[in-house]
Amino acid sequence: MGRRGPRRLSALRPRRRGPWSTEGLKAILPVVSDQRPWWRHAVVYQIYLRSFADGDGDGTGDISGLISRLSYLSSLGVDAIWVNPWYVSPLIDGGYDVADYRDINPLFGTLDQAKELIVKARQAGLRVLIDLVPNHTSWEHEWFKAALQASPGSPERRRYHFLSGRGEHGQLPPNNWKSAFGGSAWTRVPDGEWYLHIFDKSQPDLNWSNQEVRDEFVDILRYWLDLGVSGFRVDVAHALVKQSDYPDAVEDRETLLSNPYSEDHPLWDRPELHEVVREWRSVLDEYHDVVMVAEAWVSGWNRLALYVRPDEYHQTFDFHFLRAPWDSDSIRSTIEDSLSATTSVGSIPTWVLSNHDVVRHVSRYGLRPDVDERDWLLHGGDDQIDLELGLRRARAAALLMFALPGSVYLYQGEELGLHEVDDLPEAVLDDPVWDRSAHTEKGRDGCRVPLPWSRSGPSFGFGEDGSWLPQPEDWAELSVESQEGVEDSTLELYRRAIRIRNERLRGDQDLVWIENSPKVMAFRRTDGLMCLVNFGSSPVALPEGDVLLSSGPLKSGLVPSDTAVWTAKR
Ligand code: GLC
């Protein structure tokens, strides 16, 4: 099952009586009972802790800030939160460089506060998922410090990938592997060996062929499950295992990042990693109602489906949807492919529009199609982006996403319609990508700017003082305070959409395509809710039934372009 071209859907299209007759509908998903685990239809809200809410006024978000905003999260109607890494860390890669997997970074709080959060979130009806970072540790982790002290070939070094170099004096890296952040994936230590880091040099890769590493992570899983977390988002799930003879890779870095689907890549999506996942799954199966979701940047649904076989991850992120351009054909085919791949192994899709690694989707959808996202980030250019258009599409995309079967992962701030901050001064850039790419890539700071909670104040209510990254002036009007209770605000749109979804779309209901053309996408769920998105440039007729919600104003019974609407029959 590879990437398919647009499939002709005329066979699925109903014979028209009114504009949206349902005659002749054909299901593409089997009807399954509603008694399924919570995560199959959950809305999960991603907390980039550092930028969510600052409880102690030091400019950095933290656990106490998060606890103080739990009521906001439950008012949004989400089922769970996923908290980005909160562990002890030098924060060279925003916490994805873990120095101690069993304790909390003092900047973010204490272990007791983490426990308090888990309990209080539960009381507020929210489950807590945390980030597991198994591919690499920080160079400040005890294991890595011990490896540096130890000699070549020692058990301490075998927890990582230490190798001799090439060249007469071992002066060249062991192979040509490139770091995903730029530059070589190898760094040399004073005794001449090289260690592998497929990200920053401060993030040495663990050796997953080593039983000690595997045992350690089983223990870490149990540690957090025993503290009451409801599961894990697993970082870099596709790269855990490396080919044991470390051959040169054929792909260059560009290919590696954008299209890593080769079936026999030495470090990407290797078949051996599934054995590790099965071991983790057997641990999770000892607990009640917990979930593991993979961050697997693999292309090709056939590869992705392997991660969600019944004894592996419960779910995987599917970044095809996020990457699809704003056109009906591309989006519809990612939806179909994701549905058929995941359901073929008994799982269900996840839908994501933004996260802490990508340009916020308001900006993505507003960029002129001929403009390269990275160039725009680097050089700016107001003439290259139309944020009003981006927001209109983002709101429509949200309604589309909430109407789909499966679960939804929201990234903090998307419910406010926040855009990417593309003009952060160079002096504040924190993402290691900026330096490692020799300043040719801006990195991901622009989607990590702290949230605006109020219309005024030193950091728009993020904390009592400033914020670790500067917020744009126009975020005053996008703040929670400015949007709360305002009928047509993005925040209220999200609240209403999640409420209707929770009431009507729980469970694995059918999705039935009603209309698919380059301009219009429409489908119905078993419950009767119909979602229509107008991708074209002129208004289209409203589907029959009552309007439950629309992403923008409707005009004289018509759905304007870049607008989505939900209807249901009387
Ligand atoms: C994942 C994280 C990203 C991090 C990388 C290395 O892709 O989402 O933020 O930089 O892993 O840990």
PDB file of N, CA, C and O and ligand atoms in Angstrom, residues 46 48 82 84-85 93-97 131 133 135-136 180-181 198-200 203 233-238 295 297 319 355-357 431-433 444 448, ligand 1:
ATOM      1  N   GLN A  46      -1.445  19.465  23.436  1.00  0.00           N
ATOM      2  CA  GLN A  46       0.006  19.429  23.682  1.00  0.00           C
ATOM      3  C   GLN A  46       0.462  20.652  24.460  1.00  0.00           C
ATOM      4  O   GLN A  46       0.244  21.788  24.047  1.00  0.00           O
ATOM      5  N   TYR A  48       3.602  22.628  25.554  1.00  0.00           N
ATOM      6  CA  TYR A  48       5.029  22.930  25.499  1.00  0.00           C
ATOM      7  C   TYR A  48       5.307  23.736  26.773  1.00  0.00           C
ATOM      8  O   TYR A  48       5.131  24.950  26.821  1.00  0.00           O
ATOM      9  N   TRP A  82      -0.680  16.296  26.715  1.00  0.00           N
ATOM     10  CA  TRP A  82       0.634  15.679  26.513  1.00  0.00           C
ATOM     11  C   TRP A  82       1.652  16.758  26.863  1.00  0.00           C
ATOM     12  O   TRP A  82       1.659  17.825  26.245  1.00  0.00           O
ATOM     13  N   ASN A  84       5.364  18.106  26.973  1.00  0.00           N
ATOM     14  CA  ASN A  84       6.709  17.919  26.389  1.00  0.00           C
ATOM     15  C   ASN A  84       7.713  17.671  27.515  1.00  0.00           C
ATOM     16  O   ASN A  84       7.409  17.936  28.673  1.00  0.00           O
ATOM     17  N   PRO A  85       8.922  17.186  27.194  1.00  0.00           N
ATOM     18  CA  PRO A  85       9.829  16.730  28.252  1.00  0.00           C
ATOM     19  C   PRO A  85      10.016  17.743  29.378  1.00  0.00           C
ATOM     20  O   PRO A  85      10.321  18.907  29.133  1.00  0.00           O
ATOM     21  N   ASP A  93      18.268  21.227  23.661  1.00  0.00           N
ATOM     22  CA  ASP A  93      17.232  21.007  22.648  1.00  0.00           C
ATOM     23  C   ASP A  93      15.860  21.024  23.326  1.00  0.00           C
ATOM     24  O   ASP A  93      15.078  20.075  23.225  1.00  0.00           O
ATOM     25  N   GLY A  94      15.602  22.090  24.040  1.00  0.00           N
ATOM     26  CA  GLY A  94      14.279  22.294  24.642  1.00  0.00           C
ATOM     27  C   GLY A  94      13.828  21.188  25.576  1.00  0.00           C
ATOM     28  O   GLY A  94      12.626  21.001  25.767  1.00  0.00           O
ATOM     29  N   GLY A  95      14.760  20.405  26.136  1.00  0.00           N
ATOM     30  CA  GLY A  95      14.372  19.346  27.067  1.00  0.00           C
ATOM     31  C   GLY A  95      14.414  17.961  26.428  1.00  0.00           C
ATOM     32  O   GLY A  95      14.290  16.953  27.118  1.00  0.00           O
ATOM     33  N   TYR A  96      14.593  17.914  25.103  1.00  0.00           N
ATOM     34  CA  TYR A  96      14.758  16.610  24.435  1.00  0.00           C
ATOM     35  C   TYR A  96      16.205  16.139  24.590  1.00  0.00           C
ATOM     36  O   TYR A  96      16.728  15.397  23.763  1.00  0.00           O
ATOM     37  N   ASP A  97      16.824  16.631  25.624  1.00  0.00           N
ATOM     38  CA  ASP A  97      18.180  16.212  25.979  1.00  0.00           C
ATOM     39  C   ASP A  97      18.099  15.939  27.486  1.00  0.00           C
ATOM     40  O   ASP A  97      18.294  16.822  28.301  1.00  0.00           O
ATOM     41  N   ASP A 131       6.296  12.799  27.635  1.00  0.00           N
ATOM     42  CA  ASP A 131       7.174  12.513  26.509  1.00  0.00           C
ATOM     43  C   ASP A 131       8.252  11.537  26.957  1.00  0.00           C
ATOM     44  O   ASP A 131       8.928  11.786  27.958  1.00  0.00           O
ATOM     45  N   VAL A 133      11.820   9.977  25.843  1.00  0.00           N
ATOM     46  CA  VAL A 133      12.879  10.297  24.873  1.00  0.00           C
ATOM     47  C   VAL A 133      13.915   9.165  24.894  1.00  0.00           C
ATOM     48  O   VAL A 133      14.945   9.260  25.570  1.00  0.00           O
ATOM     49  N   ASN A 135      15.656   7.713  22.244  1.00  0.00           N
ATOM     50  CA  ASN A 135      16.696   7.591  21.214  1.00  0.00           C
ATOM     51  C   ASN A 135      18.050   8.065  21.708  1.00  0.00           C
ATOM     52  O   ASN A 135      19.085   7.554  21.305  1.00  0.00           O
ATOM     53  N   HIS A 136      18.016   9.074  22.594  1.00  0.00           N
ATOM     54  CA  HIS A 136      19.275   9.673  23.042  1.00  0.00           C
ATOM     55  C   HIS A 136      19.095  10.228  24.443  1.00  0.00           C
ATOM     56  O   HIS A 136      17.974  10.499  24.870  1.00  0.00           O
ATOM     57  N   ALA A 180      20.338  15.323  11.942  1.00  0.00           N
ATOM     58  CA  ALA A 180      19.102  15.951  11.446  1.00  0.00           C
ATOM     59  C   ALA A 180      19.124  17.456  11.671  1.00  0.00           C
ATOM     60  O   ALA A 180      18.344  18.190  11.074  1.00  0.00           O
ATOM     61  N   PHE A 181      19.989  17.905  12.555  1.00  0.00           N
ATOM     62  CA  PHE A 181      20.089  19.348  12.827  1.00  0.00           C
ATOM     63  C   PHE A 181      21.206  20.016  12.018  1.00  0.00           C
ATOM     64  O   PHE A 181      21.530  21.170  12.230  1.00  0.00           O
ATOM     65  N   ILE A 198      22.325  11.676  16.313  1.00  0.00           N
ATOM     66  CA  ILE A 198      21.636  12.046  15.070  1.00  0.00           C
ATOM     67  C   ILE A 198      20.940  13.403  15.197  1.00  0.00           C
ATOM     68  O   ILE A 198      20.372  13.891  14.238  1.00  0.00           O
ATOM     69  N   PHE A 199      21.023  13.987  16.396  1.00  0.00           N
ATOM     70  CA  PHE A 199      20.562  15.377  16.552  1.00  0.00           C
ATOM     71  C   PHE A 199      21.779  16.205  16.984  1.00  0.00           C
ATOM     72  O   PHE A 199      22.833  16.094  16.390  1.00  0.00           O
ATOM     73  N   ASP A 200      21.655  16.971  18.056  1.00  0.00           N
ATOM     74  CA  ASP A 200      22.779  17.812  18.472  1.00  0.00           C
ATOM     75  C   ASP A 200      23.865  16.960  19.131  1.00  0.00           C
ATOM     76  O   ASP A 200      23.595  15.877  19.644  1.00  0.00           O
ATOM     77  N   GLN A 203      23.318  15.380  22.425  1.00  0.00           N
ATOM     78  CA  GLN A 203      22.291  14.326  22.516  1.00  0.00           C
ATOM     79  C   GLN A 203      22.830  12.990  21.981  1.00  0.00           C
ATOM     80  O   GLN A 203      22.422  12.526  20.904  1.00  0.00           O
ATOM     81  N   ARG A 233       4.099   9.881  24.771  1.00  0.00           N
ATOM     82  CA  ARG A 233       4.364  10.199  23.374  1.00  0.00           C
ATOM     83  C   ARG A 233       5.846   9.845  23.216  1.00  0.00           C
ATOM     84  O   ARG A 233       6.695  10.297  23.980  1.00  0.00           O
ATOM     85  N   VAL A 234       6.141   8.979  22.266  1.00  0.00           N
ATOM     86  CA  VAL A 234       7.511   8.466  22.176  1.00  0.00           C
ATOM     87  C   VAL A 234       8.278   9.199  21.079  1.00  0.00           C
ATOM     88  O   VAL A 234       7.923   9.151  19.897  1.00  0.00           O
ATOM     89  N   ASP A 235       9.332   9.867  21.519  1.00  0.00           N
ATOM     90  CA  ASP A 235      10.132  10.725  20.654  1.00  0.00           C
ATOM     91  C   ASP A 235      10.969   9.910  19.668  1.00  0.00           C
ATOM     92  O   ASP A 235      11.561   8.889  20.032  1.00  0.00           O
ATOM     93  N   VAL A 236      11.047  10.379  18.445  1.00  0.00           N
ATOM     94  CA  VAL A 236      11.920   9.786  17.416  1.00  0.00           C
ATOM     95  C   VAL A 236      11.755   8.267  17.364  1.00  0.00           C
ATOM     96  O   VAL A 236      12.742   7.510  17.279  1.00  0.00           O
ATOM     97  N   ALA A 237      10.512   7.835  17.370  1.00  0.00           N
ATOM     98  CA  ALA A 237      10.229   6.401  17.438  1.00  0.00           C
ATOM     99  C   ALA A 237      10.781   5.643  16.230  1.00  0.00           C
ATOM    100  O   ALA A 237      10.994   4.438  16.294  1.00  0.00           O
ATOM    101  N   HIS A 238      11.040   6.342  15.158  1.00  0.00           N
ATOM    102  CA  HIS A 238      11.464   5.689  13.911  1.00  0.00           C
ATOM    103  C   HIS A 238      12.963   5.426  13.843  1.00  0.00           C
ATOM    104  O   HIS A 238      13.429   4.798  12.900  1.00  0.00           O
ATOM    105  N   GLU A 295       6.038   9.092  17.696  1.00  0.00           N
ATOM    106  CA  GLU A 295       6.415  10.156  16.764  1.00  0.00           C
ATOM    107  C   GLU A 295       7.250   9.476  15.678  1.00  0.00           C
ATOM    108  O   GLU A 295       8.447   9.285  15.822  1.00  0.00           O
ATOM    109  N   TRP A 297       8.357   9.665  11.933  1.00  0.00           N
ATOM    110  CA  TRP A 297       8.405  10.426  10.679  1.00  0.00           C
ATOM    111  C   TRP A 297       8.752   9.456   9.559  1.00  0.00           C
ATOM    112  O   TRP A 297       9.853   9.470   9.027  1.00  0.00           O
ATOM    113  N   PHE A 319       2.049  12.443   9.930  1.00  0.00           N
ATOM    114  CA  PHE A 319       2.336  13.825   9.555  1.00  0.00           C
ATOM    115  C   PHE A 319       1.952  14.163   8.111  1.00  0.00           C
ATOM    116  O   PHE A 319       2.179  15.270   7.657  1.00  0.00           O
ATOM    117  N   ASN A 355       2.638  21.341  15.735  1.00  0.00           N
ATOM    118  CA  ASN A 355       3.291  20.919  16.971  1.00  0.00           C
ATOM    119  C   ASN A 355       4.520  21.802  17.185  1.00  0.00           C
ATOM    120  O   ASN A 355       4.709  22.789  16.442  1.00  0.00           O
ATOM    121  N   HIS A 356       5.342  21.447  18.150  1.00  0.00           N
ATOM    122  CA  HIS A 356       6.462  22.317  18.516  1.00  0.00           C
ATOM    123  C   HIS A 356       7.630  22.231  17.528  1.00  0.00           C
ATOM    124  O   HIS A 356       8.661  22.861  17.745  1.00  0.00           O
ATOM    125  N   ASP A 357       7.489  21.431  16.474  1.00  0.00           N
ATOM    126  CA  ASP A 357       8.582  21.258  15.511  1.00  0.00           C
ATOM    127  C   ASP A 357       8.288  21.868  14.149  1.00  0.00           C
ATOM    128  O   ASP A 357       9.153  21.825  13.272  1.00  0.00           O
ATOM    129  N   ASP A 431      16.923  27.405  19.378  1.00  0.00           N
ATOM    130  CA  ASP A 431      16.927  26.079  18.761  1.00  0.00           C
ATOM    131  C   ASP A 431      18.340  25.754  18.238  1.00  0.00           C
ATOM    132  O   ASP A 431      18.917  26.547  17.490  1.00  0.00           O
ATOM    133  N   PRO A 432      18.870  24.572  18.598  1.00  0.00           N
ATOM    134  CA  PRO A 432      20.218  24.228  18.118  1.00  0.00           C
ATOM    135  C   PRO A 432      20.331  24.186  16.593  1.00  0.00           C
ATOM    136  O   PRO A 432      21.434  24.294  16.042  1.00  0.00           O
ATOM    137  N   VAL A 433      19.195  24.068  15.917  1.00  0.00           N
ATOM    138  CA  VAL A 433      19.208  24.041  14.453  1.00  0.00           C
ATOM    139  C   VAL A 433      19.860  25.312  13.891  1.00  0.00           C
ATOM    140  O   VAL A 433      20.576  25.279  12.894  1.00  0.00           O
ATOM    141  N   ARG A 444      13.026  26.291  15.148  1.00  0.00           N
ATOM    142  CA  ARG A 444      11.629  26.118  15.527  1.00  0.00           C
ATOM    143  C   ARG A 444      11.150  27.049  16.635  1.00  0.00           C
ATOM    144  O   ARG A 444      10.067  26.863  17.183  1.00  0.00           O
ATOM    145  N   ARG A 448       7.216  28.383  19.265  1.00  0.00           N
ATOM    146  CA  ARG A 448       7.330  28.067  20.696  1.00  0.00           C
ATOM    147  C   ARG A 448       7.229  29.312  21.582  1.00  0.00           C
ATOM    148  O   ARG A 448       7.598  29.276  22.759  1.00  0.00           O
TER     149      ARG A 448
HETATM  150  C1  GLC B   1      11.681  15.073  18.204  1.00  0.00           C
HETATM  151  C2  GLC B   1      11.173  16.289  18.950  1.00  0.00           C
HETATM  152  C3  GLC B   1      12.037  17.444  18.606  1.00  0.00           C
HETATM  153  C4  GLC B   1      13.456  17.128  19.030  1.00  0.00           C
HETATM  154  C5  GLC B   1      13.940  15.850  18.391  1.00  0.00           C
HETATM  155  C6  GLC B   1      15.202  15.348  19.045  1.00  0.00           C
HETATM  156  O1  GLC B   1      11.530  15.176  16.836  1.00  0.00           O
HETATM  157  O2  GLC B   1       9.833  16.504  18.633  1.00  0.00           O
HETATM  158  O3  GLC B   1      11.608  18.622  19.215  1.00  0.00           O
HETATM  159  O4  GLC B   1      14.318  18.171  18.659  1.00  0.00           O
HETATM  160  O5  GLC B   1      12.998  14.828  18.562  1.00  0.00           O
HETATM  161  O6  GLC B   1      14.914  14.860  20.304  1.00  0.00           O
END
